[in-house]
Structures are given as structure tokens and as C-alpha cells.
Coordinates of C-alpha atoms and ligand atoms in Angstrom, one line a residue:
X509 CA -17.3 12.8 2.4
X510 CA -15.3 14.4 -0.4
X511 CA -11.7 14.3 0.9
X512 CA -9.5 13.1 -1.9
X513 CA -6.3 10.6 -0.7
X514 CA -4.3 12.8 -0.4
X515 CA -6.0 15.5 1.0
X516 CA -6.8 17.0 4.4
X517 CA -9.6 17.1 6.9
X518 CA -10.5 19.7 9.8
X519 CA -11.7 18.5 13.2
X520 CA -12.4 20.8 16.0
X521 CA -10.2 22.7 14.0
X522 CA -7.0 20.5 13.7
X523 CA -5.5 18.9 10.6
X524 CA -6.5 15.4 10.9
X525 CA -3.5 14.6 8.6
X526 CA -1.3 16.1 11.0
X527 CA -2.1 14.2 14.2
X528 CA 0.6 10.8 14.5
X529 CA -1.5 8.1 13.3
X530 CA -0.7 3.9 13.1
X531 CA -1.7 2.0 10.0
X532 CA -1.9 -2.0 10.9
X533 CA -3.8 -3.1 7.6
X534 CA -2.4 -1.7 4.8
X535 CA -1.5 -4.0 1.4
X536 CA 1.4 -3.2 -0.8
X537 CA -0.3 -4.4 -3.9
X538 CA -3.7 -1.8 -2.8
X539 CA -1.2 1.1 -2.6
X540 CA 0.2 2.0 -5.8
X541 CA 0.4 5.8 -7.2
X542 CA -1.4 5.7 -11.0
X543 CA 1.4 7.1 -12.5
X544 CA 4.2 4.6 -11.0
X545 CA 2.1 2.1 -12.6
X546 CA 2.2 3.5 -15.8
X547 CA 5.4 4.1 -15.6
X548 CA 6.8 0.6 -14.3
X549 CA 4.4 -1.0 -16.8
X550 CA 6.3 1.1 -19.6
X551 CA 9.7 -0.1 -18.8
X552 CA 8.7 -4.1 -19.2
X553 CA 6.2 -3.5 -22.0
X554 CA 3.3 -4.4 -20.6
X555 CA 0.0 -2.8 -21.0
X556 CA -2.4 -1.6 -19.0
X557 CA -5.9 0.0 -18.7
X558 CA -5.5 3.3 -18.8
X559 CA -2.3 5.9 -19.8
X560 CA -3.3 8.8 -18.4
X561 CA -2.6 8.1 -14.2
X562 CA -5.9 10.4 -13.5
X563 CA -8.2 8.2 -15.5
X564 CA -5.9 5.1 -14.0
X565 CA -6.8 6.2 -10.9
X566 CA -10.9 6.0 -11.9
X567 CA -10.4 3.0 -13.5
X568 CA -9.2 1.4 -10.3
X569 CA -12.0 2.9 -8.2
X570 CA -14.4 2.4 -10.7
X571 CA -13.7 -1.4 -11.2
X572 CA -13.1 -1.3 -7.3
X573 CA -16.8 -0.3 -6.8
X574 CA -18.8 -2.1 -9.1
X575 CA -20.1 -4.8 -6.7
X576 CA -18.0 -7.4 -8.7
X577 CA -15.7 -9.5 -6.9
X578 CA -14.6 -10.5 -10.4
X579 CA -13.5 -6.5 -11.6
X580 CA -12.2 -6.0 -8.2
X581 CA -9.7 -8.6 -8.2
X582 CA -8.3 -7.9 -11.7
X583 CA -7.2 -4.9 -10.6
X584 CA -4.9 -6.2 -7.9
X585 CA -3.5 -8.6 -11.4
X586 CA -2.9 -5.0 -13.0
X587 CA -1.3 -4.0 -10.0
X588 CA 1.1 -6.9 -9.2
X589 CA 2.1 -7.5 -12.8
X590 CA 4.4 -4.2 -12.3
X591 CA 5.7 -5.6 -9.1
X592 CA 7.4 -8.7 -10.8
X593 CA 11.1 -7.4 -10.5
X594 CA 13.6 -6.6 -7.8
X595 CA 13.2 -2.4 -8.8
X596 CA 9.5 -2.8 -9.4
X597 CA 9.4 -4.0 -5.7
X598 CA 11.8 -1.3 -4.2
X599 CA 9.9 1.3 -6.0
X600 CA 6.7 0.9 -4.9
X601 CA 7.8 -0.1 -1.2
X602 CA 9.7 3.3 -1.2
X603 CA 6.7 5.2 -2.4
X604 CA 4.1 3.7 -0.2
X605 CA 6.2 4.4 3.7
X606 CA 6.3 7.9 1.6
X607 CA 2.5 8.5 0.9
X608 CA 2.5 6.9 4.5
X609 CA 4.5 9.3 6.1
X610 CA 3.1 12.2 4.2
X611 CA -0.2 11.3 5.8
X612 CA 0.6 11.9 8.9
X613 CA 1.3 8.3 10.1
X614 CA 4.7 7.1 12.0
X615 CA 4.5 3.5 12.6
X616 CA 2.8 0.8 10.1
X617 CA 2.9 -2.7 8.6
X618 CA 2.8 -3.2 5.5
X619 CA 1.6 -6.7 4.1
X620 CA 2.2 -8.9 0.8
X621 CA 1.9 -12.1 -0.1
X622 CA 6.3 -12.8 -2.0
X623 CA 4.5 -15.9 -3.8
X624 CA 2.8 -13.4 -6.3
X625 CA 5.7 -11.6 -7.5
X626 CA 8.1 -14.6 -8.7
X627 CA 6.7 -14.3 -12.5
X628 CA 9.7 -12.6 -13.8
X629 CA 12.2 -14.9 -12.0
X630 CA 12.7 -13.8 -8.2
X631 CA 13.6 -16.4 -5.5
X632 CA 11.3 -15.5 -2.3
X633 CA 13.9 -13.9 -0.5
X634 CA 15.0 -12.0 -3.4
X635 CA 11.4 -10.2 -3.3
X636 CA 11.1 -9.6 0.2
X637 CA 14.8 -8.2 0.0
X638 CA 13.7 -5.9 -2.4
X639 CA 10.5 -4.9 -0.9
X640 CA 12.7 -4.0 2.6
X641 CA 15.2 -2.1 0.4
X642 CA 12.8 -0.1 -0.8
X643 CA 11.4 0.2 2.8
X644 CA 14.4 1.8 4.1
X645 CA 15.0 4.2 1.3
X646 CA 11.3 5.4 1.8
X647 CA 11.9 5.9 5.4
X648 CA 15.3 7.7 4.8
X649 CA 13.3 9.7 1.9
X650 CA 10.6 10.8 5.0
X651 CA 13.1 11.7 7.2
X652 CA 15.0 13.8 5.3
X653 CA 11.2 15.4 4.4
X654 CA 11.0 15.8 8.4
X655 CA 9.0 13.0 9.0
X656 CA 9.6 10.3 11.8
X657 CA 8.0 6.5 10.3
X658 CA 8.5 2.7 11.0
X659 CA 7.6 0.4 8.7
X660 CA 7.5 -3.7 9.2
X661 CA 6.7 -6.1 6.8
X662 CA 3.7 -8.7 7.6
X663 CA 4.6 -11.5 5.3
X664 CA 1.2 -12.9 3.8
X665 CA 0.4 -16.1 2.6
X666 CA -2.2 -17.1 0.0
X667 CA -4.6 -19.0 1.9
X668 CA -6.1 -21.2 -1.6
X669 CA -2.4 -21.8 -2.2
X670 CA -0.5 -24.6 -0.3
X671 CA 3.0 -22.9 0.2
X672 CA 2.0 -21.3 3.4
X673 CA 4.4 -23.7 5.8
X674 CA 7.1 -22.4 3.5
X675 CA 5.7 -18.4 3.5
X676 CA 5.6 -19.2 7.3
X677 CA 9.4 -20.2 7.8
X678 CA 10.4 -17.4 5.3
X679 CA 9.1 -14.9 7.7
X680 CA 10.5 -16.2 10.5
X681 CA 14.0 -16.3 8.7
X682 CA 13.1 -12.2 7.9
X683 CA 12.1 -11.8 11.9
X684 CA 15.0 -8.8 12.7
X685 CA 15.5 -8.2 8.8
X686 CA 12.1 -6.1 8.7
X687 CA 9.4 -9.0 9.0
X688 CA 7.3 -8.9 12.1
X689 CA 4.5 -10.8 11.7
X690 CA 2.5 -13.4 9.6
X691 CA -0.7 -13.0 7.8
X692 CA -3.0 -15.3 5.3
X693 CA -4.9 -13.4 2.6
X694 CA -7.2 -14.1 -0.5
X695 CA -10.6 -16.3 -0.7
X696 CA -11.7 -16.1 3.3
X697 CA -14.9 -18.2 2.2
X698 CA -13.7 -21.8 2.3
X699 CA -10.4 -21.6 3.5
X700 CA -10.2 -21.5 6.7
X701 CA -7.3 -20.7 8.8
X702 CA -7.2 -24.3 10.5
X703 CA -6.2 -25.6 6.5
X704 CA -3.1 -24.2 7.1
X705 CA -2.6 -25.4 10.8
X706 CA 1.4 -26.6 9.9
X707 CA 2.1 -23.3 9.4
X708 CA 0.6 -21.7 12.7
X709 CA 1.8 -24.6 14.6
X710 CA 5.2 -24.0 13.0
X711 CA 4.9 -20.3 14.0
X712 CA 3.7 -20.5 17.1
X713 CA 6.6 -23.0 18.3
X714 CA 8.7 -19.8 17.0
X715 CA 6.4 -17.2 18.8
X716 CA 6.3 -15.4 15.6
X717 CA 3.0 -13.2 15.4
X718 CA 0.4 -13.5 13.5
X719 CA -2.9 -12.1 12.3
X720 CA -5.2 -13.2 9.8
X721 CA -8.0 -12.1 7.4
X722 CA -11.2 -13.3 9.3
X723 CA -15.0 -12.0 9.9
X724 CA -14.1 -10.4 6.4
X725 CA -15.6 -12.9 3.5
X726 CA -17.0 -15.6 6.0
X727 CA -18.7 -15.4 9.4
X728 CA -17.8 -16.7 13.3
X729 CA -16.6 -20.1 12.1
X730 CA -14.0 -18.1 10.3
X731 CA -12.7 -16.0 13.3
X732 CA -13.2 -18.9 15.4
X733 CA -10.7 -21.1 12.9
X734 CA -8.4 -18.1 13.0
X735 CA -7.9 -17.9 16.7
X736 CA -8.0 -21.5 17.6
X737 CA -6.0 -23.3 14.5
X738 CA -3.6 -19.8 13.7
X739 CA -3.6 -18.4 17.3
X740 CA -4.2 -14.5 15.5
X741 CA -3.2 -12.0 17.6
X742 CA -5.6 -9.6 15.9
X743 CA -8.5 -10.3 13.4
X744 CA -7.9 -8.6 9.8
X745 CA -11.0 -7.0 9.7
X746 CA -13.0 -9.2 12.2
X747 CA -16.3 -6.7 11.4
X748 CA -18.2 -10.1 11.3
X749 CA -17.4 -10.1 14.9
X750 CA -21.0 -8.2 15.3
X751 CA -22.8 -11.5 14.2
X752 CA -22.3 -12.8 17.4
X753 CA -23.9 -9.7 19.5
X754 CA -27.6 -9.3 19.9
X755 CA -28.9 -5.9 20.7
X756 CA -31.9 -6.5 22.8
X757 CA -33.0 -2.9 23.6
X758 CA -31.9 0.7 23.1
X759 CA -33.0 3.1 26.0
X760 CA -32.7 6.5 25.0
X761 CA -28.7 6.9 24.0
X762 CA -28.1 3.2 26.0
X763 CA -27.8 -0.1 24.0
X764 CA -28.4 -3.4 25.5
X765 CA -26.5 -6.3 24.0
X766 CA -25.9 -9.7 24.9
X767 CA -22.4 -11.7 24.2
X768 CA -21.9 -15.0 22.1
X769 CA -18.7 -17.0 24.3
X770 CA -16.6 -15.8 20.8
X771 CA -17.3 -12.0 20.7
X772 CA -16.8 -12.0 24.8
X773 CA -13.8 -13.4 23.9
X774 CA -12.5 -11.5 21.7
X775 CA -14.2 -8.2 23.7
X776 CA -12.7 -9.2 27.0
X777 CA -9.0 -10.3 25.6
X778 CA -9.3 -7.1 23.7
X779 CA -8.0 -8.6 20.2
X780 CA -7.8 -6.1 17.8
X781 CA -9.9 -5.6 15.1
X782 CA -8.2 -4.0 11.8
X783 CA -11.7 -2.4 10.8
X784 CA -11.3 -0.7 7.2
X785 CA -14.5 1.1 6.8
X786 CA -15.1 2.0 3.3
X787 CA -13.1 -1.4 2.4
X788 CA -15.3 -3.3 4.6
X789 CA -18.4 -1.3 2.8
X790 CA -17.1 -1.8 -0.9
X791 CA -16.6 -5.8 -0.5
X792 CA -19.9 -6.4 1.3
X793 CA -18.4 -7.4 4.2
X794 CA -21.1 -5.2 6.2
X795 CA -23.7 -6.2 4.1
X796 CA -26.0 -8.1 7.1
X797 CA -26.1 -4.4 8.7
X798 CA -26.6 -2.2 5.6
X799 CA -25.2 -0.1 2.8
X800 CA -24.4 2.9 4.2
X801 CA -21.0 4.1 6.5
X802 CA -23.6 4.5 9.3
X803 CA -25.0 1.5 9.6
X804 CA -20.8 -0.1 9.8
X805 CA -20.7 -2.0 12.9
X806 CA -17.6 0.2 14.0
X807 CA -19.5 2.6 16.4
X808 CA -21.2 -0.1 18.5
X809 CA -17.9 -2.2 18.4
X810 CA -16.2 0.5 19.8
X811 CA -19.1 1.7 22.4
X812 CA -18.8 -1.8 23.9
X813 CA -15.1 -1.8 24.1
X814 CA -13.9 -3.8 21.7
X815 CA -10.2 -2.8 20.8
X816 CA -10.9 -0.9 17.3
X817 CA -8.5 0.3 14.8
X818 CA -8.9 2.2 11.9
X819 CA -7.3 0.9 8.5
X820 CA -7.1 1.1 4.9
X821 CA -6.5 -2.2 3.3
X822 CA -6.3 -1.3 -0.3
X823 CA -5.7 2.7 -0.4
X824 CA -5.8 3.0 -4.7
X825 CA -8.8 0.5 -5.0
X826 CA -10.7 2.6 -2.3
X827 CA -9.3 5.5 -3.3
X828 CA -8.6 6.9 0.2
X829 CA -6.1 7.5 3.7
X830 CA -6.0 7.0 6.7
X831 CA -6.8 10.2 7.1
X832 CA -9.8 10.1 5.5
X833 CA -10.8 6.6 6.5
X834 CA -10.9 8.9 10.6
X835 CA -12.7 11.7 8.7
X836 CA -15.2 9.6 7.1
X837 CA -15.9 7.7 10.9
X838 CA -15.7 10.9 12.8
X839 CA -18.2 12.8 10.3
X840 CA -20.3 9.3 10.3
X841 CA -20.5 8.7 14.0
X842 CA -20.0 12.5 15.4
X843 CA -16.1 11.0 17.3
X844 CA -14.0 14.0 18.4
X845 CA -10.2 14.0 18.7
X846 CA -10.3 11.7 21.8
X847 CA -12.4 9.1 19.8
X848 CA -9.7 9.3 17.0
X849 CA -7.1 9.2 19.6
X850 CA -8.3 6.3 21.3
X851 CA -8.0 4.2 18.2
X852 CA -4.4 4.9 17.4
X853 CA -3.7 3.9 21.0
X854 CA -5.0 1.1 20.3
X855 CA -3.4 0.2 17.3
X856 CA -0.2 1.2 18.9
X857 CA -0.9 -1.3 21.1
X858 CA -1.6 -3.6 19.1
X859 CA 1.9 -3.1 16.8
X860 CA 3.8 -6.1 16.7
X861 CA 6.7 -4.8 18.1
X862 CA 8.4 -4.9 21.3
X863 CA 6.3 -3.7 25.0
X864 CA 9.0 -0.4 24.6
X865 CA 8.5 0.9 21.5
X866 CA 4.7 0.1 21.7
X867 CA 5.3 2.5 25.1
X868 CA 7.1 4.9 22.5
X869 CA 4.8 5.1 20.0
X870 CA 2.0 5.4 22.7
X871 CA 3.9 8.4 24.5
X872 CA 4.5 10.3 20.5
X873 CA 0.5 9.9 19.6
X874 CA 0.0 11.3 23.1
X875 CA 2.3 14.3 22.4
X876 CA 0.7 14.8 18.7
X877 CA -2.8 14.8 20.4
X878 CA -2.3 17.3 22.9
X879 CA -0.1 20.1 21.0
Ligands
LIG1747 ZN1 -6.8 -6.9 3.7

């Protein structure tokens, strides 16, 4: 579907980008505008790919889509090395709850791992000061543009590294100072969630939440790890989730499947999956259903009630929105605006904020839905 990220889509004749919209999975260092980069990268003499921010932009989808984990991940060093200073940080923090708010969405989480952006000298809580700084001016920015947005920071540590104990006790120290929750991010395969079990025993002692990449890069043993050892209140991703269904039989539009104990589990409690289709699609993380957007096990995740949410995880590497993340499902999978409803309910439920301003957030999308 050609819908450029910043572009629009029709369905049953609404603006898609219009409609109030949550955004749970959504990585700071995956978000930059091409020609910030250029223009950060300018002011500390660095170099980088491209100088035009149009053929930036290609570069990042192009190295983004060429099946190499290798070329994927250099482009989040291209995009970090800009983020190494106090106004490099506020800058881009600003400008992503901006390109957030422009697309239509008024609460999200933003996550970022501070232990990556201490090259150029920053203490940890000097970068996540900065990054909430620029937070705040970008939701003053929207609302003097008309737009309502939230934003809360899910601090992330690197789960190869072995400072996630200390990552882990700087968000808590955040929690009121715009961190909200706790995530792990980087190689899934390997490193499981239970390596870093003093952290999530640490934060679960503080009931700080948590979720954590899982069912992305490695299978069940992986989400297993990540709800037993880090007690994840939703799955980043957690498409893998499907490995433990079996369809046994499709009658006519009916499909029969049986339950492993972990995806009844996950199914009945109704932990929510951050799904982020064409993500999930670029990094092979579908790869044991197909190639395609239809054969993404979103639609029969969401036929068997699984709590689904719609995400972009890296919006410059994918090139896309949350707006076109729905357009791409609803044109995939025929949803109307009561499918694409039902999953910002559910990510609003799933916000890591308090039972009344989920009820808040709930009532708004309602509103936006049926005017
Ligand atoms: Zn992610």
C-alpha cells in the first residue's frame, strides 16, 4: 500500500490519520526526520550517508530492507551517533511527540535505551533529562498546533549489556518525572529476560511496569522467560506467540485451533501484544508463516481474542505511521473502523498509566470514533 509516512489514508470514507490513535512501541532512535539528522550531524562534524534528507530517507529504508541484520543495525549507529548530546536529545524528543501528534495519535510511549547516548560525556540522568525536556516542548509545540498528546518514556535496557539493574533503578528514580515503564531491547536470541532477573526482581519489589522484547528474535522460551523471570506486562511484539497455536481445521469462514498452556495464558490474561506489522515482516520475525502482510499472524491473533495492538517500532527504518501501519492491516485483512477501533482500546488499556486516565483515553478514542 503506497501511503508515504506522513501521509493519509481513507476508510469508509474517514481520514484514518484523523481518528485518536495510541502508539505503545515506538523507539526514539527508529524515529528521526532525514533532515534533523543531517542537520545535527553538521553541527558535531560528523558524517553521514547521505546529504540530501530525500536520499537519507532511502538509504535508511533501503539498508532497512535488505534482509541483513548487519545493514539494519548500522543504521540505528547513524542514527544514535546524532543523539550523543543534551540538544541532540531534546531535539529529536521534541520532534518525534510532533510527527506523533501530527498523526493523529494522543497518548504514547516512547522507548530508548540512556546507556547508548553517553559517548559525548552525559551522566544517565543527564540524557534522560534531556530526552523529557524535549518531550514537554514537543507536547507544548502540539498543543499550541491544536493537538491534545501524552507522552511517557519506557526506559530500555540493553539486554547483551550487564547495566540493566542500574537502567532498572534509573527508571524508577524517573517514575513521576516522565518514566513509566521498563523495557529490554537488542539481541532477543540468547538473552533471555531471566539473565537479567536482578533487575525485574528489583522492579517488581517497586511495582514499576515492565514489558519486554519477546516472540520477536526467539520463540516461546523467550516469552516464557519474559513473563516468568521479568513479570512483562505486555510482550514487545510477542507475534511468536502463534507458535504455540495449532490450527486443526478451517470450516468455511471458522477456524479451529488448539492452545499451548503459554498462548492460553497469555490469550485468557489478555497480555498485550505490541504487533508492528511491516517491522515484524522486515526482521523475519513472521518468517515461519510467510513473506507477505497476509500471511502476519495479526488477523488470527485478533480473531481468537488475543489483546492486539498496532505499532511502529522503528518509523524511519520502515518508513511508515501508525497510520499507515492500520491502513496497511485494514487493506490486508478487509478490518473496518470498529476493527481499528478495537485495537486502540486496547492499547489504551494497555498504557501504563493510572485505571483513570486509561478510562480517559478510552472515553476520547470513543468520541474520535463516532464523530
Ligand atoms: Zn522494538
Amino acid at each position: 500500500m503506497a501511503i508515504d509516512p506522513h501521509g493519509d489514508a481513507q476508510l469508509q470514507g474517514v481520514s484514518i490519520r484523523s481518528l485518536p490513535k495510541v502508539s505503545l512501541h515506538d523507539h526514539l532512535d527508529g524515529a528521526l526526520r532525514p533532515a534533523t539528522i543531517i542537520e545535527l550531524a553538521d553541527e558535531i562534524g560528523l558524517d553521514v550517508p547521505e546529504t540530501d534528507a530525500d536520499a537519507l530517507g532511502d538509504w535508511f529504508a533501503e539498508k532497512s530492507d535488505s534482509g541483513s541484520l548487519v545493514e539494519y543495525l548500522r543504521t540505528f549507529d547513524v542514527t544514535t551517533s546524532v543523539m550523543q548530546t543534551a540538544d541532540g536529545l531534546r531535539r529529536v524528543a521534541k520532534e518525534f511527540v510532533e510527527d506523533l501528534a501530527a498523526d493523529g495519535v494522543i497518548y504514547g510511549e516512547v522507548r530508548w535505551a540512556p546507556e547508548q547516548h553517553l559517548a559525548r560525556g552525559l551522566s544517565l540522568e543527564e540524557a534522560v533529562e534531556a530526552v523529557q525536556e524535549g518531550i514537554e516542548e514537543g507536547e507544548d509545540a502540539a498543543e499550541s498546533a491544536g493537538r491534545d498528546i501524552r507522552v511517557g518514556q519506557l526506559i530500555t535496557a540493553m539486554r547483551h549489556a550487564d547495566r540493566s539493574l542500574e537502567i532498572a533503578e534509573l527508571a524508577v528514580a524517573f517514575r513521576g518525572r516522565g518514566a513509566v515503564g521498563f523495557d529490554i531491547a537488542g539481541a532477543e536470541d540468547g538473552f533471555p529476560a531471566a539473565n537479567h532477573r536482578a533487575a525485574f526482581d528489583y522492579l517488581a519489589s517497586e511495582f514499576f511496569p515492565v514489558t519486554i522484547h519477546a516472540g520477536e528474535a526467539a520463540g516461546l522460551d523467550s516469552i516464557r522467560s519474559a513473563l516468568i523471570d521479568g513479570r512483562a506486562l505486555r510482550l514487545g511484539h510477542g507475534v511468536r506467540i502463534a507458535e504455540d497455536l495449532e490450527v486443526v481445521s478451517q470450516k468455511g469462514e471458522e477456524t479451529f485451533v488448539t492452545f499451548g498452556d503459554l498462548a492460553r495464558w497469555v490469550r485468557d490474561r489478555e497480555i498485550p501484544l505490541e504487533l508492528s506489522p511491516s517491522s515484524n515482516l522486515q526482521t523475519g520475525a513472521i518468517t515461519a508463516w510467510g513473506t507477505e502482510m497476509a500471511d502476519h499472524p495479526f488477523d488470527l491473533l485478533y480473531q481468537l481474542g488475543f489483546s492486539v495492538t498496532v505499532n511502529v517500532d522503528n518509523r524511519l527504518m520502515s518508513r511508515t505511521s501508525l497510520t499507515r501501519e492500520l491502513a496497511v492491516l485494514a487493506d490486508t485483512f478487509e478490518y473496518d473502523l470498529d476493527d481499528l477501533e478495537a485495537f486502540q482500546l486496547n492499547a489504551a488499556a494497555a498504557a501504563f498509566l493510572s485505571v483513570e486516565e486509561r478510562e480517559e483515553l478510552i472515553e476520547l478514542i470513543g468520541e474520535g470514533f463516532a464523530s
